[in-house]
XYZ file of N, CA, C and O in Angstrom:
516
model
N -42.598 -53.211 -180.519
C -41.998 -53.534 -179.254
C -40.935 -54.608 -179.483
O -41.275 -55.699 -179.942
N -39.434 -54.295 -179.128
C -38.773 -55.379 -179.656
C -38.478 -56.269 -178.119
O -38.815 -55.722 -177.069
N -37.857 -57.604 -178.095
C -37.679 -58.308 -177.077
C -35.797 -57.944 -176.606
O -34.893 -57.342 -177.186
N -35.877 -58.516 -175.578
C -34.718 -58.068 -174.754
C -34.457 -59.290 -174.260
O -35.092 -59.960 -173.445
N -32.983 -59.618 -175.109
C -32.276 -61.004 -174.741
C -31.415 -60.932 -173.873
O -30.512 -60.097 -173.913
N -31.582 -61.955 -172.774
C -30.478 -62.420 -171.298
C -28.866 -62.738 -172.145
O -28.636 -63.267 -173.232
N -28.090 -62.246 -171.266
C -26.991 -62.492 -171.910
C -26.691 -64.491 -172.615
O -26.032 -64.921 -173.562
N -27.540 -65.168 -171.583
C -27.612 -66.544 -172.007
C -28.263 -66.952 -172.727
O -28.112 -68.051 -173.260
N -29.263 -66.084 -172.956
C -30.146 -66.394 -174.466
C -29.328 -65.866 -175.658
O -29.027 -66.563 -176.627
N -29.128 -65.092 -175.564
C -27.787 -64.638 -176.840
C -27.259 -65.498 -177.176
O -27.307 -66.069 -178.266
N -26.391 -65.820 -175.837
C -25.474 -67.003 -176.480
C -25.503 -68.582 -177.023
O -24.692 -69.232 -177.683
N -26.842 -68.910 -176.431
C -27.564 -70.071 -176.875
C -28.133 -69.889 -178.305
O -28.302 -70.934 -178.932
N -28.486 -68.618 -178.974
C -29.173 -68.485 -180.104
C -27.551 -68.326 -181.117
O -27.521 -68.931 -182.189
N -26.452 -67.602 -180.734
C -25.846 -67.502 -181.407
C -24.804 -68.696 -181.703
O -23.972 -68.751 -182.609
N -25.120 -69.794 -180.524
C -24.575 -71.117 -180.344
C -25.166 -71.549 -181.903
O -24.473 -71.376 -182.906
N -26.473 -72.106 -181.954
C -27.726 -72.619 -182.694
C -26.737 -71.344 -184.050
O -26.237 -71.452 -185.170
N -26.813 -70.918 -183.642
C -26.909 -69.877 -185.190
C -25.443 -70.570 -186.119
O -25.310 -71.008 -187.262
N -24.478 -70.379 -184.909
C -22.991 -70.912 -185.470
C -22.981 -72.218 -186.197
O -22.336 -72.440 -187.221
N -23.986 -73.310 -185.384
C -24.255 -74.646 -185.736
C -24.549 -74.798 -187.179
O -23.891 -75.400 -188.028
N -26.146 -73.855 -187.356
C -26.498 -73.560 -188.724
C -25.268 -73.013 -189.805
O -25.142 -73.761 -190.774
N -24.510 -72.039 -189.791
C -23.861 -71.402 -190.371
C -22.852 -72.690 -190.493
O -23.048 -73.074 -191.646
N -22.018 -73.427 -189.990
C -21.021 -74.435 -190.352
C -21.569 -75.393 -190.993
O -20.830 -76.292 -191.395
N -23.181 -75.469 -191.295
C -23.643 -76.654 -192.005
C -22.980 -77.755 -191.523
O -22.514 -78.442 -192.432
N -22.737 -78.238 -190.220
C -22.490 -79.181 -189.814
C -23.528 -80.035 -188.984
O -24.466 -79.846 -188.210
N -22.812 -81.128 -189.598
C -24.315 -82.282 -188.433
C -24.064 -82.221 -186.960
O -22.996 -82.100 -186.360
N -25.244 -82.327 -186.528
C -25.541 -82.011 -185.014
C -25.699 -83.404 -184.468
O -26.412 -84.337 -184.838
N -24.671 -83.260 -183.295
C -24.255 -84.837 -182.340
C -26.117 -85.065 -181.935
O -27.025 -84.261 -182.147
N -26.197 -86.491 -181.285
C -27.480 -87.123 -180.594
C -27.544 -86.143 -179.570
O -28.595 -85.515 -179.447
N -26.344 -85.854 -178.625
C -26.102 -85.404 -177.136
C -26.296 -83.838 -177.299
O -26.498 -83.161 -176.291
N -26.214 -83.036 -179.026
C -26.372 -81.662 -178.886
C -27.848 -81.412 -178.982
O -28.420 -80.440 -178.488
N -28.388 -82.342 -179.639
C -29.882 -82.417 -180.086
C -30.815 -82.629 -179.060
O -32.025 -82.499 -179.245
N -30.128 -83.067 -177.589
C -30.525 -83.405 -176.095
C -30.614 -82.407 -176.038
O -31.732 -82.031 -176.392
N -30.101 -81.803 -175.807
C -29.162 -80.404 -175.388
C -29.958 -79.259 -175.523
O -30.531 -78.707 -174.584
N -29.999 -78.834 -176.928
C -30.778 -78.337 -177.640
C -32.506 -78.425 -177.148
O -33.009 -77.408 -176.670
N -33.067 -79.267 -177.251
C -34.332 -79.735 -177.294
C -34.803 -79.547 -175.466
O -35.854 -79.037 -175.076
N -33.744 -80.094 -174.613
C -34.062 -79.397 -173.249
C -33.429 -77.967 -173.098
O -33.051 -77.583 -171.991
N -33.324 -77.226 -174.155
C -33.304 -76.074 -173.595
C -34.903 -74.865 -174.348
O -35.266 -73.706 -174.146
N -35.185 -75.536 -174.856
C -36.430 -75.263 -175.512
C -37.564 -75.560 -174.297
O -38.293 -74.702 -173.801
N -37.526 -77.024 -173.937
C -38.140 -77.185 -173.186
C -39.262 -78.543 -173.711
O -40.487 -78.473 -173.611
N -38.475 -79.769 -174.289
C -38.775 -80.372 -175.406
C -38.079 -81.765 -174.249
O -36.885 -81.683 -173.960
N -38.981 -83.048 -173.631
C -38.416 -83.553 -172.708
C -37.729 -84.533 -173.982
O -37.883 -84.391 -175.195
N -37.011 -85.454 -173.325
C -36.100 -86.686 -173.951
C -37.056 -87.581 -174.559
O -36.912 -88.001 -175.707
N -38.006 -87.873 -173.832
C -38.949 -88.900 -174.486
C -39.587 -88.335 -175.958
O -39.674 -89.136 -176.888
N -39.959 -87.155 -176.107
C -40.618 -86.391 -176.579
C -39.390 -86.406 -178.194
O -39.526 -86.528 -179.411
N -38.472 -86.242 -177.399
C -37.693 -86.063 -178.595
C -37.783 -87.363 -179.406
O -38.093 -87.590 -180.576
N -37.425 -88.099 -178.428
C -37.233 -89.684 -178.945
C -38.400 -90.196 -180.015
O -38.250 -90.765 -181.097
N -39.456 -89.845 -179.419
C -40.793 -90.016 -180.193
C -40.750 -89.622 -181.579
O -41.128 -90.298 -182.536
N -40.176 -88.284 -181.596
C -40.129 -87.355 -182.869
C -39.518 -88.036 -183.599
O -40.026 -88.480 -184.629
N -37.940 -88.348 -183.140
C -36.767 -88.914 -183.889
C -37.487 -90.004 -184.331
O -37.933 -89.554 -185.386
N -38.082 -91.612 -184.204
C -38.594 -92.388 -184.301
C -39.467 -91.934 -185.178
O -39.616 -92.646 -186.171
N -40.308 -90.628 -185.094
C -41.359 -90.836 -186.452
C -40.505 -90.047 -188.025
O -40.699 -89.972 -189.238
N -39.727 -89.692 -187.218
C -38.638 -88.856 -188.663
C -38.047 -89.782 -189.155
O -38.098 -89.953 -190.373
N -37.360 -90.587 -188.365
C -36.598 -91.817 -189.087
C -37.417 -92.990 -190.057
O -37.060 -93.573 -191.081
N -38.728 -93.056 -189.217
C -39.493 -93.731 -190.264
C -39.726 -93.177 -191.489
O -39.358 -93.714 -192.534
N -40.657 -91.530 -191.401
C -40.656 -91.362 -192.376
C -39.859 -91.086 -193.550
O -40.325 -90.871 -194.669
N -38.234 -91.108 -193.140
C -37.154 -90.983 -193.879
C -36.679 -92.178 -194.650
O -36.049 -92.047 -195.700
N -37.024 -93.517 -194.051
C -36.945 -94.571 -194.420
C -37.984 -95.440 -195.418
O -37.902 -96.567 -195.906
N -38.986 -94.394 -195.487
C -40.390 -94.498 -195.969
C -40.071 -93.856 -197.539
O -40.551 -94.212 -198.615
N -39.038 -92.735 -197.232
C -39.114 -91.718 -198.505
C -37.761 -92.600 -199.409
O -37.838 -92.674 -200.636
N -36.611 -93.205 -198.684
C -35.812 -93.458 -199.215
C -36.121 -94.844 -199.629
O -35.114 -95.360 -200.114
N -37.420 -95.855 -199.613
C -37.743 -96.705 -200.230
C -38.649 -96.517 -201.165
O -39.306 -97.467 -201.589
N -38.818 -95.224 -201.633
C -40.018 -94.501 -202.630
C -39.254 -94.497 -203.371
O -39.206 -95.247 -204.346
N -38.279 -93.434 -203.003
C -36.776 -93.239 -203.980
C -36.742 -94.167 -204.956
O -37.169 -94.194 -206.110
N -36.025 -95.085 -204.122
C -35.385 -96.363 -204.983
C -36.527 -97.580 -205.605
O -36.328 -98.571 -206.306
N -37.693 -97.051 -205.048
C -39.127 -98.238 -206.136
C -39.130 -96.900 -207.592
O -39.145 -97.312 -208.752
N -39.118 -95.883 -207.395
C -39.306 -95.013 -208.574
C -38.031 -95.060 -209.371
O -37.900 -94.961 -210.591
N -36.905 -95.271 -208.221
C -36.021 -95.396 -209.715
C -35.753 -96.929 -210.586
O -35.186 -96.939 -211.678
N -36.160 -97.947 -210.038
C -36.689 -99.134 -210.713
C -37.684 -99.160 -211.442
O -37.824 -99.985 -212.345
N -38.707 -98.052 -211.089
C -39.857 -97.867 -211.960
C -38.916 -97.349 -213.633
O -38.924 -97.804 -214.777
N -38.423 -96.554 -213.164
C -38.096 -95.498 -214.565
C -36.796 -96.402 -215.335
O -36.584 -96.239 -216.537
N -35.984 -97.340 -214.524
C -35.090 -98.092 -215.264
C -36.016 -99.216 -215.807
O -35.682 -99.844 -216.812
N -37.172 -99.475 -215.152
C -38.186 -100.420 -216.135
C -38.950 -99.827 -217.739
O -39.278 -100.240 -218.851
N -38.930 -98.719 -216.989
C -39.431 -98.115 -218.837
C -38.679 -97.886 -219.338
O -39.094 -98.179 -220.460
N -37.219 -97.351 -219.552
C -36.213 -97.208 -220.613
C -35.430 -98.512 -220.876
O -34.690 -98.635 -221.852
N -35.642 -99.538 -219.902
C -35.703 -100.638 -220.726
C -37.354 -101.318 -221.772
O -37.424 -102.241 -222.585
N -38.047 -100.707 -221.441
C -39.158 -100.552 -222.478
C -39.333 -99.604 -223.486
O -40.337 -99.776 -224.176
N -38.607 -98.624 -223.763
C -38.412 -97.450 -224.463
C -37.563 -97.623 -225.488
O -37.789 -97.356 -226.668
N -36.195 -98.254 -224.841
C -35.463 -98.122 -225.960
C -35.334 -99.343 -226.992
O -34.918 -99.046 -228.111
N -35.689 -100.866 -226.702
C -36.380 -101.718 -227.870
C -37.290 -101.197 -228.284
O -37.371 -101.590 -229.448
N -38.281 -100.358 -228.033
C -39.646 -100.004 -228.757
C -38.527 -99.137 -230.459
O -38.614 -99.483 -231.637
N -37.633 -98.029 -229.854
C -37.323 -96.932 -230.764
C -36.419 -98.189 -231.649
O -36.970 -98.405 -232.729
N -35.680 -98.697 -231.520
C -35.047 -99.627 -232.207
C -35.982 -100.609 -232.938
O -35.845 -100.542 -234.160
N -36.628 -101.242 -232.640
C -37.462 -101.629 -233.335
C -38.772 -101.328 -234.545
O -39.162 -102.015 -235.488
N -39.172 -100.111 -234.069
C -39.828 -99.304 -235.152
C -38.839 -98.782 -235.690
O -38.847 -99.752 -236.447
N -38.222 -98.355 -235.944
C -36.789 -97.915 -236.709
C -36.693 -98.914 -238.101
O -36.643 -98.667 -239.305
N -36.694 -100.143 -237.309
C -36.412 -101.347 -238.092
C -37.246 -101.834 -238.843
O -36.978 -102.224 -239.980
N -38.519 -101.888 -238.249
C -39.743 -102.143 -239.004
C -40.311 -101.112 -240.208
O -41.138 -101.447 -241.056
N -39.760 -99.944 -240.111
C -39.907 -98.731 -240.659
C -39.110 -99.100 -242.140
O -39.477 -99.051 -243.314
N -37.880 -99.478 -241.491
C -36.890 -99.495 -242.659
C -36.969 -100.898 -243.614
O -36.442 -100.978 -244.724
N -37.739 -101.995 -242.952
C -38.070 -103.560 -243.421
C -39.136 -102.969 -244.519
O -39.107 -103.320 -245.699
N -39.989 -102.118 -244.040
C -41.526 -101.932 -244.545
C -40.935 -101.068 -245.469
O -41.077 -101.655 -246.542
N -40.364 -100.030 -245.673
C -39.795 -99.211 -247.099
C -38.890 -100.312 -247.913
O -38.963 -100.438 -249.135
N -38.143 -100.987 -247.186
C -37.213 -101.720 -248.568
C -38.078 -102.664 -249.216
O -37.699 -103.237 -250.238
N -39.533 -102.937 -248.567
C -40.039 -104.417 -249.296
C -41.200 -104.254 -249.507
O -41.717 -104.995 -250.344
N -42.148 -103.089 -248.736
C -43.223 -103.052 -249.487
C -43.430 -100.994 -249.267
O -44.178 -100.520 -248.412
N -42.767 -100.308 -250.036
C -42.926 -99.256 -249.867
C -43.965 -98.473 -250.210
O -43.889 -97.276 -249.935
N -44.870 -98.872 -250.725
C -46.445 -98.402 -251.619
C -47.652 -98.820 -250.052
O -48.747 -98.268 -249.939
N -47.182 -99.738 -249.145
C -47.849 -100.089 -248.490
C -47.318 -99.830 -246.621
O -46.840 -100.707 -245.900
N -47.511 -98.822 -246.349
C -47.111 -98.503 -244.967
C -47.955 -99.448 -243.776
O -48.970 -99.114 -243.165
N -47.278 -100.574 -243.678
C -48.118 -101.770 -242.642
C -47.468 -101.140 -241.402
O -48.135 -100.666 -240.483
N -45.597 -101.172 -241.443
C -45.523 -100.918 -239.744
C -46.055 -99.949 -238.951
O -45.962 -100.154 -237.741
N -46.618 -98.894 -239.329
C -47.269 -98.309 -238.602
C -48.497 -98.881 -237.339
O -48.913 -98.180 -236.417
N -48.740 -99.754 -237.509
C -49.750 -100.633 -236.955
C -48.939 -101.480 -235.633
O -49.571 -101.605 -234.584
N -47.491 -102.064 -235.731
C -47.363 -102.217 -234.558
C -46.422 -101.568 -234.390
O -45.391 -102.040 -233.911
N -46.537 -100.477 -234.703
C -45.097 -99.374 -233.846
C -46.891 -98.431 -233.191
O -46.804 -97.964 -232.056
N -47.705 -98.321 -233.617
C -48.896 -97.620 -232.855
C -49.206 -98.488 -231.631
O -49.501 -98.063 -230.514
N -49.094 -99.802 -232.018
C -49.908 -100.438 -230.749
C -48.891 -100.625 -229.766
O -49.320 -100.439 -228.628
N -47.622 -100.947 -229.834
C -46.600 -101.119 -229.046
C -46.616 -99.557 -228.546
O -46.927 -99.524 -227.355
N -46.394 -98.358 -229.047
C -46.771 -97.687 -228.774
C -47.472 -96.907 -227.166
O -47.070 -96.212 -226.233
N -48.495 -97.444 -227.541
C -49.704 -97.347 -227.095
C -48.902 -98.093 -225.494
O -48.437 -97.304 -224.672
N -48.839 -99.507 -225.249
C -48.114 -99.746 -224.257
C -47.260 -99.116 -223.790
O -47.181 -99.050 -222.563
N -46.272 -98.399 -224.672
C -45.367 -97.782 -224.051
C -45.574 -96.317 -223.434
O -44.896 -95.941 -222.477
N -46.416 -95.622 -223.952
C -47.340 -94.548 -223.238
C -47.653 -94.387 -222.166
O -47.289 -93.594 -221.297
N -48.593 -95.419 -222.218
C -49.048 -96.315 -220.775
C -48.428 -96.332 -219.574
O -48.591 -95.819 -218.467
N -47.291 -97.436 -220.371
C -46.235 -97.496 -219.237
C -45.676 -96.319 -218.527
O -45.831 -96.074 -217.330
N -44.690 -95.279 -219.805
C -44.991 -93.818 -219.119
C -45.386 -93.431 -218.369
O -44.570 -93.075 -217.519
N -46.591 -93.225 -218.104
C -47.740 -92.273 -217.768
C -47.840 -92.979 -216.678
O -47.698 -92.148 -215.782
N -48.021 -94.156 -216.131
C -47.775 -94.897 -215.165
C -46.394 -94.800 -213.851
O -46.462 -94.925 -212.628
N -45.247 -94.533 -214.745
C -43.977 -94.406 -213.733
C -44.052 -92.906 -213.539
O -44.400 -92.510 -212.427
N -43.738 -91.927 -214.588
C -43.855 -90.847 -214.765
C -44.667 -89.486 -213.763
O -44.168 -88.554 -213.132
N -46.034 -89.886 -213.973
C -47.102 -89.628 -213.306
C -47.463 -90.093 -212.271
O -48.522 -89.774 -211.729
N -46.567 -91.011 -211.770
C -46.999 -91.735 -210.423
C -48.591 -92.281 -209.744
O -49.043 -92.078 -208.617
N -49.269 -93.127 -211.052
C -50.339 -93.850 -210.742
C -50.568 -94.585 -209.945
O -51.407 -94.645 -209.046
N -49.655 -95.290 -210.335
C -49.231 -96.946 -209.138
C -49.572 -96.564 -207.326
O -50.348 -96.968 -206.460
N -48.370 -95.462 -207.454
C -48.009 -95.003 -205.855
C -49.831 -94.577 -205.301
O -50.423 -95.024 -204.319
N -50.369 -93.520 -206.414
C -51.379 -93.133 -205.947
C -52.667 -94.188 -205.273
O -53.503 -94.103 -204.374
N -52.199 -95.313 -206.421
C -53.431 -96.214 -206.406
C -52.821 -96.850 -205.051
O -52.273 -95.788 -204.754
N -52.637 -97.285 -204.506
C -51.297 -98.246 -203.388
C -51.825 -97.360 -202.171
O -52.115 -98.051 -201.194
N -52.013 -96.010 -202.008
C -52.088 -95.370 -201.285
C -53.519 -95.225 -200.402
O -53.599 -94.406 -199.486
C-alpha cells in the first residue's frame, strides 16, 4: 500500500530534500521551521539543541585530551628509540662480549608499552568514567 502525498507535503519533503542535497548548513529560524512542521514545539527543540551542544562540547574536549594524550607518548617514544640506539651502540663499541643494554632499553621499555596501551587503548577515559 503506498502513501499519497498533499501537494504541500511534496513540497516540504522536497524543500528538506534540496537542503540535504546542497550540503548546506541549516539557519536557527529553518530548524524552527522545520521542527514545527513535524510537530516538534520550540521548547522541545531548544532542549534537544542544549543537550547536542553539550554533548558536542563534551566530544570536542575528548578530542583534544586524546590528542595531548598521544603528543605525550611520542614525546615518550621517540627519546626511548634514540636512546636504545645509543646504548646499543655504547654497549657494542665497549663491551661487545657482554650485552648489558638490553636491561634498560627492556625496562624503559616496559614503561613505554604501558604508556601506549594507556593512550592508545583508552584506559584512563574508561577508568574516569
Amino acid at each position: 500500500m503506498s502513501k499519497l502525498y498533499s501537494n504541500e507535503e511534496v513540497q516540504q519533503i522536497l524543500q528538506r530534500a534540496s537542503i540535504l542535497k546542497q550540503d548546506r548548513y541549516v539557519s536557527r529560524e529553518e530548524l524552527l521551521e522545520i521542527a514545527a512542521e513535524v510537530g516538534v514545539s520550540a521548547e522541545t527543540l531548544q532542549q534537544a539543541e542544549q543537550t547536542w551542544l553539550n554533548q558536542w562540547d563534551a566530544m570536542q574536549k575528548q578530542a583534544v585530551l586524546m590528542s595531548r594524550r598521544r603528543f605525550g607518548f611520542k614525546l615518550h617514544l621517540i627519546p626511548y628509540v634514540f636512546v636504545s640506539v645509543f646504548l646499543v651502540l655504547l654497549n657494542l663499541s665497549t663491551t661487545p662480549h657482554y650485552f648489558w643494554s638490553v636491561y634498560p632499553i627492556l625496562g624503559w621499555g616496559l614503561g613505554v608499552t604501558i604508556h601506549g596501551a594507556c593512550v592508545y587503548r583508552n584506559w584512563n577515559a574508561m577508568a574516569t568514567q
